[in-house]
């Protein structure tokens, strides 16, 4: 039944079968498990995106209500605590698997020609994923989140010439307060994910176009 339904959608829409787009390609012989790390990172990204969508239904991004909305998600919402944990763990694993993937790319020297542009896309992804983690850390709006953001944003002042302006821009003023929370929320759920998705599309497009490098 499902197969017939899919065939019907494919024949009417003109879309290729999705599995062909992803799976039908040539890959080098003797690939090892370290070549799965990019896929592991992508899986973690998908889990954090889906769980984040559910959390956004109940989370309230205001200085008055943010902490209470987190308590409510934990204690009152069906599977709320599980979804929060999945979000947190998939985000942490995303960072770990992405760093291991980068180490694999460095050890294998896959950053060299013709993959230089994909390496640059990867470096920007690395920064964006870190920024996603940093902005998400403030959202529970508890003491740990607050002080981590005070210390983290202070680092911006170490940048010569533009440091204090950047600090002001990040916080939305001189202090970390409700305006910072809204700013970080917007970055966390809209701006940064949008750029991550665009870059992932470019990253995968280049992997398909250039093929995967051979193991050394
Ligand atoms: C969210 C983060 C990322 C995801 C989901 C991701 C995903 C992938 C996937 C699925 C591949 C195919 C081969 C493989 O898995 O090893 C790949 C290849 C590649 N990635 Fe990433 N990646 C990410 C971040 C990065 C970063 C941070 C870098 C480097 C700074 C990077 C550089 C590369 C390069 C150069 C290749 C081509 C490797 C080759 O042909 O051997 N990626 N990526």
CSV table of C-alpha atoms and ligand atoms in Angstrom, one decimal:
chain,number,residue,atom,x,y,z
A,1,UNK,CA,0.0,0.0,0.0
A,2,UNK,CA,2.7,2.5,1.1
A,3,UNK,CA,4.9,1.5,-1.9
A,4,UNK,CA,2.0,2.1,-4.3
A,5,UNK,CA,1.2,5.4,-2.6
A,6,UNK,CA,4.9,6.5,-2.9
A,7,UNK,CA,5.0,5.4,-6.6
A,8,UNK,CA,1.9,7.4,-7.3
A,9,UNK,CA,3.4,10.5,-5.6
A,10,UNK,CA,6.7,10.1,-7.6
A,11,UNK,CA,4.9,9.6,-10.9
A,12,UNK,CA,2.6,12.6,-10.4
A,13,UNK,CA,5.1,15.0,-8.9
A,14,UNK,CA,8.1,14.2,-11.1
A,15,UNK,CA,10.3,13.9,-8.0
A,16,UNK,CA,13.1,11.3,-8.0
A,17,UNK,CA,12.8,8.6,-5.3
A,18,UNK,CA,14.4,10.2,-2.3
A,19,UNK,CA,16.6,7.2,-1.5
A,20,UNK,CA,18.2,7.5,-5.0
A,21,UNK,CA,19.2,11.1,-4.5
A,22,UNK,CA,21.0,10.2,-1.3
A,23,UNK,CA,22.3,6.6,-1.8
A,24,UNK,CA,23.1,6.1,-5.4
A,25,UNK,CA,26.6,7.4,-5.7
A,26,UNK,CA,30.1,6.1,-6.1
A,27,UNK,CA,32.3,6.0,-2.9
A,28,UNK,CA,35.9,5.0,-2.5
A,29,UNK,CA,36.8,1.5,-1.4
A,30,UNK,CA,38.0,0.8,2.2
A,31,UNK,CA,36.1,3.6,3.9
A,32,UNK,CA,36.1,3.2,7.7
A,33,UNK,CA,33.7,4.1,10.4
A,34,UNK,CA,35.3,7.6,10.9
A,35,UNK,CA,33.6,8.5,7.6
A,36,UNK,CA,30.2,8.1,9.4
A,37,UNK,CA,30.9,11.0,11.7
A,38,UNK,CA,29.5,13.7,9.4
A,39,UNK,CA,26.3,11.6,9.2
A,40,UNK,CA,26.2,11.2,13.0
A,41,UNK,CA,26.5,15.0,13.3
A,42,UNK,CA,23.7,15.5,10.8
A,43,UNK,CA,21.5,13.0,12.7
A,44,UNK,CA,22.1,14.9,16.0
A,45,UNK,CA,21.3,18.1,14.2
A,46,UNK,CA,17.9,16.7,13.0
A,47,UNK,CA,17.1,15.4,16.5
A,48,UNK,CA,17.8,18.8,18.1
A,49,UNK,CA,15.8,20.6,15.4
A,50,UNK,CA,12.7,18.4,15.9
A,51,UNK,CA,12.8,18.5,19.7
A,52,UNK,CA,13.5,22.2,19.6
A,53,UNK,CA,10.3,22.7,17.5
A,54,UNK,CA,8.3,20.9,20.3
A,55,UNK,CA,10.0,23.0,23.0
A,56,UNK,CA,9.2,26.2,21.2
A,57,UNK,CA,5.5,25.5,21.7
A,58,UNK,CA,5.8,25.9,25.5
A,59,UNK,CA,8.9,28.0,26.1
A,60,UNK,CA,8.2,31.7,26.8
A,61,UNK,CA,11.1,34.0,25.9
A,62,UNK,CA,10.6,36.7,28.5
A,63,UNK,CA,12.6,37.5,31.6
A,64,UNK,CA,9.5,37.1,33.7
A,65,UNK,CA,8.3,33.8,32.4
A,66,UNK,CA,11.2,31.9,30.9
A,67,UNK,CA,12.3,30.0,34.0
A,68,UNK,CA,8.8,29.1,34.9
A,69,UNK,CA,8.1,27.8,31.4
A,70,UNK,CA,11.1,25.5,31.7
A,71,UNK,CA,9.8,24.2,35.1
A,72,UNK,CA,6.4,23.7,33.4
A,73,UNK,CA,8.0,21.8,30.5
A,74,UNK,CA,9.8,19.6,33.0
A,75,UNK,CA,6.9,18.9,35.4
A,76,UNK,CA,3.6,19.4,33.7
A,77,UNK,CA,4.0,18.7,29.9
A,78,UNK,CA,3.6,15.1,28.7
A,79,UNK,CA,7.1,13.8,27.8
A,80,UNK,CA,8.4,17.4,28.4
A,81,UNK,CA,11.4,16.4,30.4
A,82,UNK,CA,12.3,13.7,27.9
A,83,UNK,CA,12.1,16.1,25.0
A,84,UNK,CA,14.3,18.6,26.8
A,85,UNK,CA,16.9,15.9,27.6
A,86,UNK,CA,16.9,14.8,24.0
A,87,UNK,CA,17.4,18.4,22.9
A,88,UNK,CA,20.3,18.9,25.3
A,89,UNK,CA,22.0,15.6,24.6
A,90,UNK,CA,21.7,15.7,20.8
A,91,UNK,CA,23.1,19.3,20.9
A,92,UNK,CA,26.1,18.1,23.0
A,93,UNK,CA,26.6,15.1,20.8
A,94,UNK,CA,26.4,17.3,17.7
A,95,UNK,CA,29.3,19.3,18.9
A,96,UNK,CA,31.4,16.2,19.8
A,97,UNK,CA,30.7,14.4,16.5
A,98,UNK,CA,31.3,17.6,14.5
A,99,UNK,CA,34.7,18.0,16.2
A,100,UNK,CA,35.6,14.3,15.6
A,101,UNK,CA,34.5,14.7,12.0
A,102,UNK,CA,36.8,17.8,11.7
A,103,UNK,CA,39.7,15.7,13.2
A,104,UNK,CA,39.0,13.0,10.6
A,105,UNK,CA,39.0,15.6,7.8
A,106,UNK,CA,42.4,17.0,9.1
A,107,UNK,CA,44.0,13.6,9.6
A,108,UNK,CA,42.9,12.5,6.1
A,109,UNK,CA,44.0,15.8,4.6
A,110,UNK,CA,40.5,16.1,2.9
A,111,UNK,CA,40.7,19.9,3.2
A,112,UNK,CA,43.1,20.0,0.2
A,113,UNK,CA,42.2,20.6,-3.5
A,114,UNK,CA,39.5,20.2,-4.7
A,115,UNK,CA,37.7,20.4,-1.4
A,116,UNK,CA,39.0,23.8,-0.1
A,117,UNK,CA,35.6,25.5,-0.4
A,118,UNK,CA,33.9,22.7,1.5
A,119,UNK,CA,36.5,23.1,4.3
A,120,UNK,CA,35.7,26.8,4.5
A,121,UNK,CA,31.9,26.0,4.6
A,122,UNK,CA,32.8,23.5,7.4
A,123,UNK,CA,34.7,26.1,9.4
A,124,UNK,CA,31.7,28.5,9.2
A,125,UNK,CA,29.4,25.6,10.3
A,126,UNK,CA,31.7,24.9,13.3
A,127,UNK,CA,31.4,28.6,14.4
A,128,UNK,CA,27.6,28.6,13.8
A,129,UNK,CA,27.0,25.4,15.7
A,130,UNK,CA,29.0,26.7,18.7
A,131,UNK,CA,27.0,30.0,18.6
A,132,UNK,CA,23.8,27.9,18.6
A,133,UNK,CA,25.0,26.1,21.7
A,134,UNK,CA,26.0,29.4,23.4
A,135,UNK,CA,22.7,31.2,22.6
A,136,UNK,CA,20.7,28.1,23.8
A,137,UNK,CA,22.5,28.1,27.1
A,138,UNK,CA,20.9,31.4,28.2
A,139,UNK,CA,17.4,30.3,27.5
A,140,UNK,CA,16.6,28.4,30.8
A,141,UNK,CA,17.3,31.9,32.5
A,142,UNK,CA,18.6,30.4,35.7
A,143,UNK,CA,21.8,31.6,37.6
A,144,UNK,CA,24.1,29.3,35.6
A,145,UNK,CA,22.7,30.5,32.3
A,146,UNK,CA,22.9,34.1,33.4
A,147,UNK,CA,26.5,34.1,34.6
A,148,UNK,CA,27.7,32.0,31.7
A,149,UNK,CA,26.3,34.6,29.3
A,150,UNK,CA,27.8,37.5,31.4
A,151,UNK,CA,31.2,35.8,31.2
A,152,UNK,CA,30.9,34.6,27.6
A,153,UNK,CA,29.7,37.9,26.2
A,154,UNK,CA,32.5,39.7,28.1
A,155,UNK,CA,35.0,37.9,26.0
A,156,UNK,CA,33.9,40.1,23.1
A,157,UNK,CA,35.6,43.1,24.8
A,158,UNK,CA,39.0,41.4,24.1
A,159,UNK,CA,38.5,42.1,20.4
A,160,UNK,CA,40.5,45.3,19.5
A,161,UNK,CA,38.6,48.4,18.3
A,162,UNK,CA,35.1,46.9,18.0
A,163,UNK,CA,35.0,44.9,21.3
A,164,UNK,CA,32.8,47.2,23.4
A,165,UNK,CA,30.4,47.8,20.4
A,166,UNK,CA,30.1,44.1,19.8
A,167,UNK,CA,29.3,43.5,23.5
A,168,UNK,CA,26.6,46.2,23.4
A,169,UNK,CA,25.2,44.6,20.2
A,170,UNK,CA,25.2,41.1,21.7
A,171,UNK,CA,23.5,42.1,25.0
A,172,UNK,CA,21.2,44.7,23.5
A,173,UNK,CA,22.6,47.2,26.1
A,174,UNK,CA,25.3,47.3,28.8
A,175,UNK,CA,23.9,44.4,30.9
A,176,UNK,CA,22.5,40.9,30.4
A,177,UNK,CA,18.7,41.3,30.8
A,178,UNK,CA,15.4,40.6,29.2
A,179,UNK,CA,16.5,42.2,25.9
A,180,UNK,CA,19.5,39.9,25.8
A,181,UNK,CA,17.2,36.9,26.3
A,182,UNK,CA,14.9,37.9,23.4
A,183,UNK,CA,18.0,38.6,21.2
A,184,UNK,CA,19.5,35.2,22.0
A,185,UNK,CA,16.1,33.4,21.5
A,186,UNK,CA,15.7,35.0,18.0
A,187,UNK,CA,19.3,34.0,17.1
A,188,UNK,CA,18.8,30.5,18.6
A,189,UNK,CA,15.5,29.6,16.9
A,190,UNK,CA,15.7,31.6,13.6
A,191,UNK,CA,18.9,33.3,12.4
A,192,UNK,CA,21.5,30.7,13.3
A,193,UNK,CA,19.5,27.6,12.2
A,194,UNK,CA,18.6,29.4,8.9
A,195,UNK,CA,22.3,29.8,8.1
A,196,UNK,CA,23.2,26.3,9.4
A,197,UNK,CA,20.6,24.8,7.0
A,198,UNK,CA,21.8,26.8,4.0
A,199,UNK,CA,25.4,25.9,4.8
A,200,UNK,CA,24.6,22.2,5.3
A,201,UNK,CA,22.8,22.2,1.9
A,202,UNK,CA,26.0,23.7,0.3
A,203,UNK,CA,28.2,21.2,2.3
A,204,UNK,CA,26.3,18.2,1.1
A,205,UNK,CA,26.0,19.5,-2.4
A,206,UNK,CA,29.8,19.8,-2.6
A,207,UNK,CA,30.3,16.3,-1.0
A,208,UNK,CA,28.1,14.9,-3.8
A,209,UNK,CA,29.7,16.9,-6.5
A,210,UNK,CA,33.3,16.3,-5.5
A,211,UNK,CA,32.9,12.8,-4.1
A,212,UNK,CA,34.4,11.6,-0.8
A,213,UNK,CA,38.2,11.6,-0.5
A,214,UNK,CA,40.0,8.3,-0.4
A,215,UNK,CA,41.4,7.1,3.0
A,216,UNK,CA,45.2,7.7,3.2
B,1,LIG,C1,27.0,20.3,11.5
B,1,LIG,C2,28.2,20.0,11.1
B,1,LIG,C3,28.6,19.1,10.0
B,1,LIG,C4,27.9,18.1,9.3
B,1,LIG,C5,26.5,17.6,9.6
B,1,LIG,C6,28.8,17.6,8.3
B,1,LIG,C7,28.5,16.5,7.4
B,1,LIG,C8,29.3,16.0,6.5
B,1,LIG,C9,29.1,14.7,5.8
B,1,LIG,C10,27.9,13.8,5.9
B,1,LIG,C11,30.2,14.5,5.0
B,1,LIG,C12,30.4,13.3,4.1
B,1,LIG,C13,31.6,12.4,4.5
B,1,LIG,C14,31.8,12.2,6.0
B,1,LIG,O1,30.8,12.1,6.7
B,1,LIG,O2,32.9,12.2,6.4
B,1,LIG,C15,31.1,15.6,5.2
B,1,LIG,C16,32.3,15.8,4.5
B,1,LIG,C17,33.2,16.9,4.7
B,1,LIG,N1,33.1,17.8,5.7
B,1,LIG,FE1,31.6,18.0,7.0
B,1,LIG,N2,30.0,18.2,8.3
B,1,LIG,C18,29.9,19.2,9.3
B,1,LIG,C19,30.9,20.0,9.7
B,1,LIG,C20,32.2,20.1,9.1
B,1,LIG,C21,33.3,20.9,9.7
B,1,LIG,C22,33.3,21.6,11.0
B,1,LIG,C23,34.3,20.7,8.8
B,1,LIG,C24,35.7,21.3,8.8
B,1,LIG,C25,36.1,22.4,9.4
B,1,LIG,C26,33.9,19.9,7.7
B,1,LIG,C27,34.6,19.6,6.5
B,1,LIG,C28,34.2,18.6,5.6
B,1,LIG,C29,35.0,18.2,4.5
B,1,LIG,C30,36.3,18.9,4.0
B,1,LIG,C31,34.4,17.1,3.9
B,1,LIG,C32,34.8,16.3,2.7
B,1,LIG,C33,35.6,15.1,3.3
B,1,LIG,C34,36.0,14.1,2.3
B,1,LIG,O3,35.7,14.2,1.1
B,1,LIG,O4,36.7,13.2,2.7
B,1,LIG,N3,32.6,19.5,8.0
B,1,LIG,N4,30.5,16.5,6.1
